[in-house]
Amino acid sequence: MGRRPIVLRLLVAVAVALLGVAVAPVAMGAPAAAGQAYVALGDSYTASPLTGAPTGPPPGCLRSANNYPHLVAERTGAQLTDVSCSGAQTKDFAAPQPVQGGENPAQYDALGRGTQLVTVGIGGNDIGFSEIVQACVSPTPFGTPCRDRYTQGAHDELEARIDTLGDRLDDVLDEVHSRAPDARVLLVGYPSVLPAEGPGCYPLVPYTPGDVEYLRGVLTHLNAEIADAASDGDATYVDTATPSLGHDVCAVPGERWIEGLVPTAPAAPVHPNALGSAALSRAVLATLGVPTPA
């Protein structure tokens, strides 16, 4: 491929520094009740880094006060305990996660027999989200360097990672139900990061058209695995991909819910901005049967 242009390497460095910190039918239950004990578990797509005022220790989790758990709690009157943390993997639910400024305690520890609602948003870092963002940048708009990196013959490394994630999500839901046996559990999928069709928007987002198609399939597979885990694990899948169509990294500012490698609105690279966080909250609220403003 040759050497990457300096500007692309700088973009990747910015993205990795912040990232390393990631249609099933909606099952409607009883609307959320005011005052219920709500625990939010998850990674940076839950924490929503840099989109609003920081909240809660440790600072390295980059948890924002306007992330979707906070917006859901505000709308429903739930009593929120938000332990989401940027960079979290499923293993960080069971053990402390070292971050800048301290450790985020094991996320499972926030659960208890009195917990009534749990949202879980996890999986992107288990499959190497930051690594993929870096590895798939291309200095030219030609070929499929990302797909070529992750596929050898019939073996697709990212497909295998997602399949492994499915087993981990099964374990996560088992533990959540064990610790919070009376809670309603929502497993939140990932929004549409890339356009639903077409070649993408090189060089604004420097992935080749062929790799955009490949990565679109990876994201679809990831959400399908999350939805399957929810179905098998007595949880409700929250589809955030469908409502975010057209609001991906290639959309114009103001319509874009997911920022690119160089954000044009406050957000971590390749993460939801404030509009995206609000959209994720609406998806959760709709799943809970709570009306939201038009």
Short mmCIF file of C-alpha atoms in Angstrom, two decimals:
data_model
loop_
_atom_site.label_atom_id
_atom_site.label_comp_id
_atom_site.label_asym_id
_atom_site.label_seq_id
_atom_site.Cartn_x
_atom_site.Cartn_y
_atom_site.Cartn_z
CA MET A 1 0.00 0.00 0.00
CA GLY A 2 2.90 2.39 0.50
CA ARG A 3 3.28 4.90 3.30
CA ARG A 4 0.18 6.59 4.65
CA PRO A 5 0.04 10.35 4.24
CA ILE A 6 0.91 12.17 7.44
CA VAL A 7 -2.57 13.69 7.68
CA LEU A 8 -4.20 10.27 7.72
CA ARG A 9 -1.84 9.04 10.40
CA LEU A 10 -2.69 12.09 12.49
CA LEU A 11 -6.41 11.41 12.05
CA VAL A 12 -5.94 7.84 13.16
CA ALA A 13 -3.90 8.90 16.19
CA VAL A 14 -6.65 11.26 17.31
CA ALA A 15 -9.32 8.61 16.81
CA VAL A 16 -7.46 5.85 18.62
CA ALA A 17 -6.57 8.10 21.55
CA LEU A 18 -10.24 8.79 22.19
CA LEU A 19 -11.77 5.50 21.07
CA GLY A 20 -9.52 3.29 23.11
CA VAL A 21 -10.81 4.79 26.06
CA ALA A 22 -17.24 1.20 19.62
CA VAL A 23 -34.29 -5.16 12.06
CA ALA A 24 -35.72 -7.01 14.92
CA PRO A 25 -39.23 -6.09 15.98
CA VAL A 26 -39.52 -4.02 19.13
CA ALA A 27 -40.93 -5.91 22.07
CA MET A 28 -43.24 -3.59 23.97
CA GLY A 29 -43.64 -4.06 27.70
CA ALA A 30 -45.24 -1.99 30.40
CA PRO A 31 -44.15 1.65 30.30
CA ALA A 32 -41.29 2.55 32.61
CA ALA A 33 -42.44 3.64 36.05
CA ALA A 34 -41.26 6.84 37.72
CA GLY A 35 -38.79 6.30 40.53
CA GLN A 36 -37.67 2.86 39.42
CA ALA A 37 -34.06 1.86 40.10
CA TYR A 38 -32.25 1.97 36.74
CA VAL A 39 -28.68 0.77 36.13
CA ALA A 40 -26.85 1.53 32.86
CA LEU A 41 -23.95 -0.73 31.88
CA GLY A 42 -21.87 -0.18 28.79
CA ASP A 43 -19.00 1.19 26.75
CA SER A 44 -18.36 4.58 25.12
CA TYR A 45 -21.47 4.40 22.92
CA THR A 46 -23.36 4.45 26.22
CA ALA A 47 -21.03 6.86 28.04
CA SER A 48 -21.14 9.33 25.09
CA PRO A 49 -17.73 10.96 25.59
CA LEU A 50 -17.31 14.71 25.07
CA THR A 51 -20.93 15.40 24.12
CA GLY A 52 -21.82 17.20 27.33
CA ALA A 53 -20.72 17.95 30.87
CA PRO A 54 -18.68 15.12 32.39
CA THR A 55 -20.34 13.22 35.20
CA GLY A 56 -19.29 10.65 37.75
CA PRO A 57 -15.85 9.31 38.64
CA PRO A 58 -13.45 8.27 37.33
CA PRO A 59 -12.79 11.02 34.76
CA GLY A 60 -11.19 8.56 32.35
CA CYS A 61 -14.57 6.97 31.61
CA LEU A 62 -15.52 10.16 29.74
CA ARG A 63 -19.13 9.72 30.80
CA SER A 64 -21.39 12.62 29.76
CA ALA A 65 -24.42 13.93 31.61
CA ASN A 66 -26.44 13.94 28.40
CA ASN A 67 -25.82 10.34 27.39
CA TYR A 68 -28.82 8.17 26.66
CA PRO A 69 -29.10 6.71 30.19
CA HIS A 70 -29.35 10.21 31.66
CA LEU A 71 -31.89 11.29 29.04
CA VAL A 72 -33.97 8.15 29.62
CA ALA A 73 -33.89 8.71 33.38
CA GLU A 74 -34.86 12.35 32.93
CA ARG A 75 -37.82 11.39 30.77
CA THR A 76 -39.05 8.52 32.95
CA GLY A 77 -38.16 9.80 36.41
CA ALA A 78 -36.02 6.71 37.02
CA GLN A 79 -33.29 6.76 39.65
CA LEU A 80 -30.18 6.23 37.54
CA THR A 81 -26.90 4.57 38.42
CA ASP A 82 -24.71 4.97 35.33
CA VAL A 83 -21.49 2.95 35.42
CA SER A 84 -20.79 2.95 31.68
CA CYS A 85 -17.18 3.62 30.74
CA SER A 86 -15.34 4.38 27.52
CA GLY A 87 -13.15 1.50 26.39
CA ALA A 88 -15.16 -1.09 28.33
CA GLN A 89 -15.29 -4.70 27.18
CA THR A 90 -17.50 -7.45 28.55
CA LYS A 91 -14.67 -8.48 30.90
CA ASP A 92 -14.88 -5.07 32.57
CA PHE A 93 -18.34 -5.87 33.84
CA ALA A 94 -16.81 -8.39 36.25
CA ALA A 95 -13.57 -6.63 37.22
CA PRO A 96 -12.35 -3.05 37.76
CA GLN A 97 -11.37 -1.21 34.57
CA PRO A 98 -8.21 0.94 34.84
CA VAL A 99 -8.69 4.35 33.21
CA GLN A 100 -7.11 7.75 33.49
CA GLY A 101 -7.66 9.10 36.99
CA GLY A 102 -8.42 5.80 38.66
CA GLU A 103 -10.49 2.66 38.13
CA ASN A 104 -14.08 2.15 37.14
CA PRO A 105 -15.44 -0.49 39.54
CA ALA A 106 -16.75 -3.73 38.11
CA GLN A 107 -19.96 -2.69 36.42
CA TYR A 108 -21.91 -5.68 37.73
CA ASP A 109 -21.44 -4.31 41.25
CA ALA A 110 -24.03 -1.61 40.52
CA LEU A 111 -26.74 -4.25 40.20
CA GLY A 112 -28.86 -5.53 43.06
CA ARG A 113 -32.07 -7.29 43.87
CA GLY A 114 -33.86 -3.94 43.93
CA THR A 115 -32.79 -3.01 40.40
CA GLN A 116 -35.85 -2.67 38.18
CA LEU A 117 -34.42 -1.62 34.81
CA VAL A 118 -31.04 -2.39 33.19
CA THR A 119 -29.69 -1.21 29.85
CA VAL A 120 -26.61 -2.93 28.47
CA GLY A 121 -24.60 -1.54 25.57
CA ILE A 122 -21.42 -3.54 24.97
CA GLY A 123 -19.50 -5.48 22.34
CA GLY A 124 -17.72 -3.00 20.08
CA ASN A 125 -14.48 -3.08 22.02
CA ASP A 126 -14.62 -6.87 22.32
CA ILE A 127 -14.32 -7.09 18.54
CA GLY A 128 -11.58 -4.43 18.37
CA PHE A 129 -13.44 -1.25 17.40
CA SER A 130 -10.46 1.10 17.86
CA GLU A 131 -8.17 -1.29 16.02
CA ILE A 132 -10.61 -1.53 13.11
CA VAL A 133 -10.98 2.25 12.88
CA GLN A 134 -7.21 2.55 12.59
CA ALA A 135 -6.49 -0.44 10.38
CA CYS A 136 -9.13 0.35 7.77
CA VAL A 137 -7.91 3.86 6.92
CA SER A 138 -6.59 3.82 3.35
CA PRO A 139 -4.26 6.36 1.67
CA THR A 140 -6.10 5.80 -1.62
CA PRO A 141 -9.76 5.14 -2.52
CA PHE A 142 -8.92 1.88 -4.29
CA GLY A 143 -9.11 -1.78 -3.40
CA THR A 144 -10.25 -3.43 -0.18
CA PRO A 145 -7.27 -3.18 2.20
CA CYS A 146 -9.47 -3.56 5.27
CA ARG A 147 -11.25 -6.65 4.04
CA ASP A 148 -7.95 -8.09 2.85
CA ARG A 149 -6.43 -7.56 6.28
CA TYR A 150 -9.18 -9.42 8.11
CA THR A 151 -9.99 -12.21 5.66
CA GLN A 152 -7.79 -15.09 4.63
CA GLY A 153 -9.47 -17.56 2.33
CA ALA A 154 -12.75 -18.62 3.90
CA HIS A 155 -11.80 -17.24 7.32
CA ASP A 156 -13.07 -13.80 8.31
CA GLU A 157 -11.42 -12.66 11.54
CA LEU A 158 -14.07 -10.06 12.37
CA GLU A 159 -16.86 -12.55 11.76
CA ALA A 160 -15.15 -14.94 14.16
CA ARG A 161 -14.77 -12.21 16.79
CA ILE A 162 -18.46 -11.38 16.56
CA ASP A 163 -19.41 -15.04 16.90
CA THR A 164 -17.26 -15.24 20.05
CA LEU A 165 -18.94 -12.09 21.35
CA GLY A 166 -22.30 -13.85 21.15
CA ASP A 167 -21.19 -16.33 23.82
CA ARG A 168 -19.91 -13.49 26.00
CA LEU A 169 -23.22 -11.66 25.73
CA ASP A 170 -25.02 -14.82 26.81
CA ASP A 171 -22.84 -14.85 29.92
CA VAL A 172 -23.44 -11.13 30.52
CA LEU A 173 -27.21 -11.55 30.47
CA ASP A 174 -27.05 -14.59 32.74
CA GLU A 175 -25.10 -12.56 35.29
CA VAL A 176 -27.37 -9.53 35.02
CA HIS A 177 -30.43 -11.68 35.64
CA SER A 178 -28.70 -13.42 38.53
CA ARG A 179 -27.85 -10.15 40.27
CA ALA A 180 -31.05 -8.29 39.37
CA PRO A 181 -33.65 -11.06 39.06
CA ASP A 182 -36.67 -8.74 38.89
CA ALA A 183 -35.24 -6.22 36.43
CA ARG A 184 -36.35 -5.61 32.90
CA VAL A 185 -33.21 -5.88 30.76
CA LEU A 186 -32.62 -4.07 27.47
CA LEU A 187 -29.68 -4.98 25.23
CA VAL A 188 -28.89 -1.92 23.14
CA GLY A 189 -27.50 -2.31 19.61
CA TYR A 190 -25.18 0.02 17.74
CA PRO A 191 -26.38 2.80 15.43
CA SER A 192 -25.72 3.03 11.68
CA VAL A 193 -22.16 4.31 11.56
CA LEU A 194 -21.88 4.00 7.76
CA PRO A 195 -24.33 4.85 4.96
CA ALA A 196 -26.85 2.11 4.24
CA GLU A 197 -25.78 2.04 0.60
CA GLY A 198 -23.27 3.60 -1.75
CA PRO A 199 -19.49 4.05 -1.66
CA GLY A 200 -19.12 6.13 1.49
CA CYS A 201 -17.51 9.56 1.50
CA TYR A 202 -13.81 9.21 0.83
CA PRO A 203 -11.65 11.17 1.72
CA LEU A 204 -13.83 12.73 4.44
CA VAL A 205 -13.98 9.26 5.95
CA PRO A 206 -10.95 7.56 4.38
CA TYR A 207 -12.29 4.07 3.82
CA THR A 208 -12.45 2.72 0.29
CA PRO A 209 -15.84 2.00 -1.30
CA GLY A 210 -15.12 -1.72 -1.18
CA ASP A 211 -14.23 -1.54 2.49
CA VAL A 212 -17.31 0.54 3.29
CA GLU A 213 -19.38 -2.33 1.88
CA TYR A 214 -17.38 -4.84 3.91
CA LEU A 215 -17.64 -2.86 7.16
CA ARG A 216 -21.34 -2.30 6.62
CA GLY A 217 -21.70 -6.07 6.69
CA VAL A 218 -19.60 -6.29 9.85
CA LEU A 219 -21.88 -3.82 11.64
CA THR A 220 -24.98 -5.67 10.44
CA HIS A 221 -23.55 -8.95 11.74
CA LEU A 222 -22.66 -7.33 15.08
CA ASN A 223 -26.20 -6.06 15.62
CA ALA A 224 -27.68 -9.39 14.55
CA GLU A 225 -25.54 -11.16 17.15
CA ILE A 226 -26.65 -8.69 19.82
CA ALA A 227 -30.30 -9.18 18.83
CA ASP A 228 -29.91 -12.97 18.96
CA ALA A 229 -28.33 -12.76 22.41
CA ALA A 230 -31.24 -10.65 23.64
CA SER A 231 -33.77 -13.12 22.25
CA ASP A 232 -32.00 -16.08 23.85
CA GLY A 233 -31.27 -14.31 27.14
CA ASP A 234 -34.65 -13.01 28.31
CA ALA A 235 -33.82 -9.44 27.29
CA THR A 236 -35.27 -6.95 24.83
CA TYR A 237 -33.18 -5.80 21.88
CA VAL A 238 -33.13 -2.05 21.23
CA ASP A 239 -32.69 -1.38 17.52
CA THR A 240 -30.73 1.85 17.11
CA ALA A 241 -29.50 1.09 13.59
CA THR A 242 -32.84 1.60 11.83
CA PRO A 243 -33.72 5.02 13.30
CA SER A 244 -30.19 6.28 12.64
CA LEU A 245 -30.21 5.49 8.91
CA GLY A 246 -29.22 8.61 6.99
CA HIS A 247 -27.52 10.11 10.05
CA ASP A 248 -24.20 8.32 9.64
CA VAL A 249 -20.63 9.66 9.43
CA CYS A 250 -21.22 10.82 5.85
CA ALA A 251 -24.29 12.95 6.61
CA VAL A 252 -23.94 16.73 6.68
CA PRO A 253 -23.49 18.52 10.02
CA GLY A 254 -26.83 19.00 11.70
CA GLU A 255 -28.11 15.73 10.25
CA ARG A 256 -25.08 13.69 11.32
CA TRP A 257 -25.54 11.69 14.53
CA ILE A 258 -22.24 9.81 14.31
CA GLU A 259 -19.10 11.89 13.95
CA GLY A 260 -16.24 10.98 11.63
CA LEU A 261 -12.53 10.74 12.36
CA VAL A 262 -12.42 14.51 12.76
CA PRO A 263 -15.60 15.52 14.60
CA THR A 264 -17.42 18.67 13.55
CA ALA A 265 -19.48 18.64 16.76
CA PRO A 266 -18.40 17.76 20.31
CA ALA A 267 -17.94 13.98 20.41
CA ALA A 268 -15.26 11.35 20.27
CA PRO A 269 -14.28 10.31 16.73
CA VAL A 270 -16.63 7.73 15.18
CA HIS A 271 -19.06 8.09 18.09
CA PRO A 272 -22.48 9.63 18.60
CA ASN A 273 -22.67 13.38 19.08
CA ALA A 274 -25.35 15.01 21.24
CA LEU A 275 -27.94 14.51 18.51
CA GLY A 276 -26.96 10.85 18.37
CA SER A 277 -27.22 10.44 22.12
CA ALA A 278 -30.70 11.95 22.03
CA ALA A 279 -31.66 9.57 19.22
CA LEU A 280 -30.38 6.57 21.19
CA SER A 281 -32.48 7.69 24.16
CA ARG A 282 -35.56 7.85 21.94
CA ALA A 283 -34.94 4.29 20.77
CA VAL A 284 -34.70 3.08 24.37
CA LEU A 285 -37.79 5.05 25.40
CA ALA A 286 -39.78 3.68 22.47
CA THR A 287 -38.81 0.15 23.52
CA LEU A 288 -40.01 0.96 27.04
CA GLY A 289 -43.30 2.28 25.67
CA VAL A 290 -42.61 5.85 26.79
CA PRO A 291 -43.84 8.60 24.43
CA THR A 292 -41.21 11.08 23.28
CA PRO A 293 -41.57 14.58 21.85
CA ALA A 294 -41.82 14.76 18.06
#
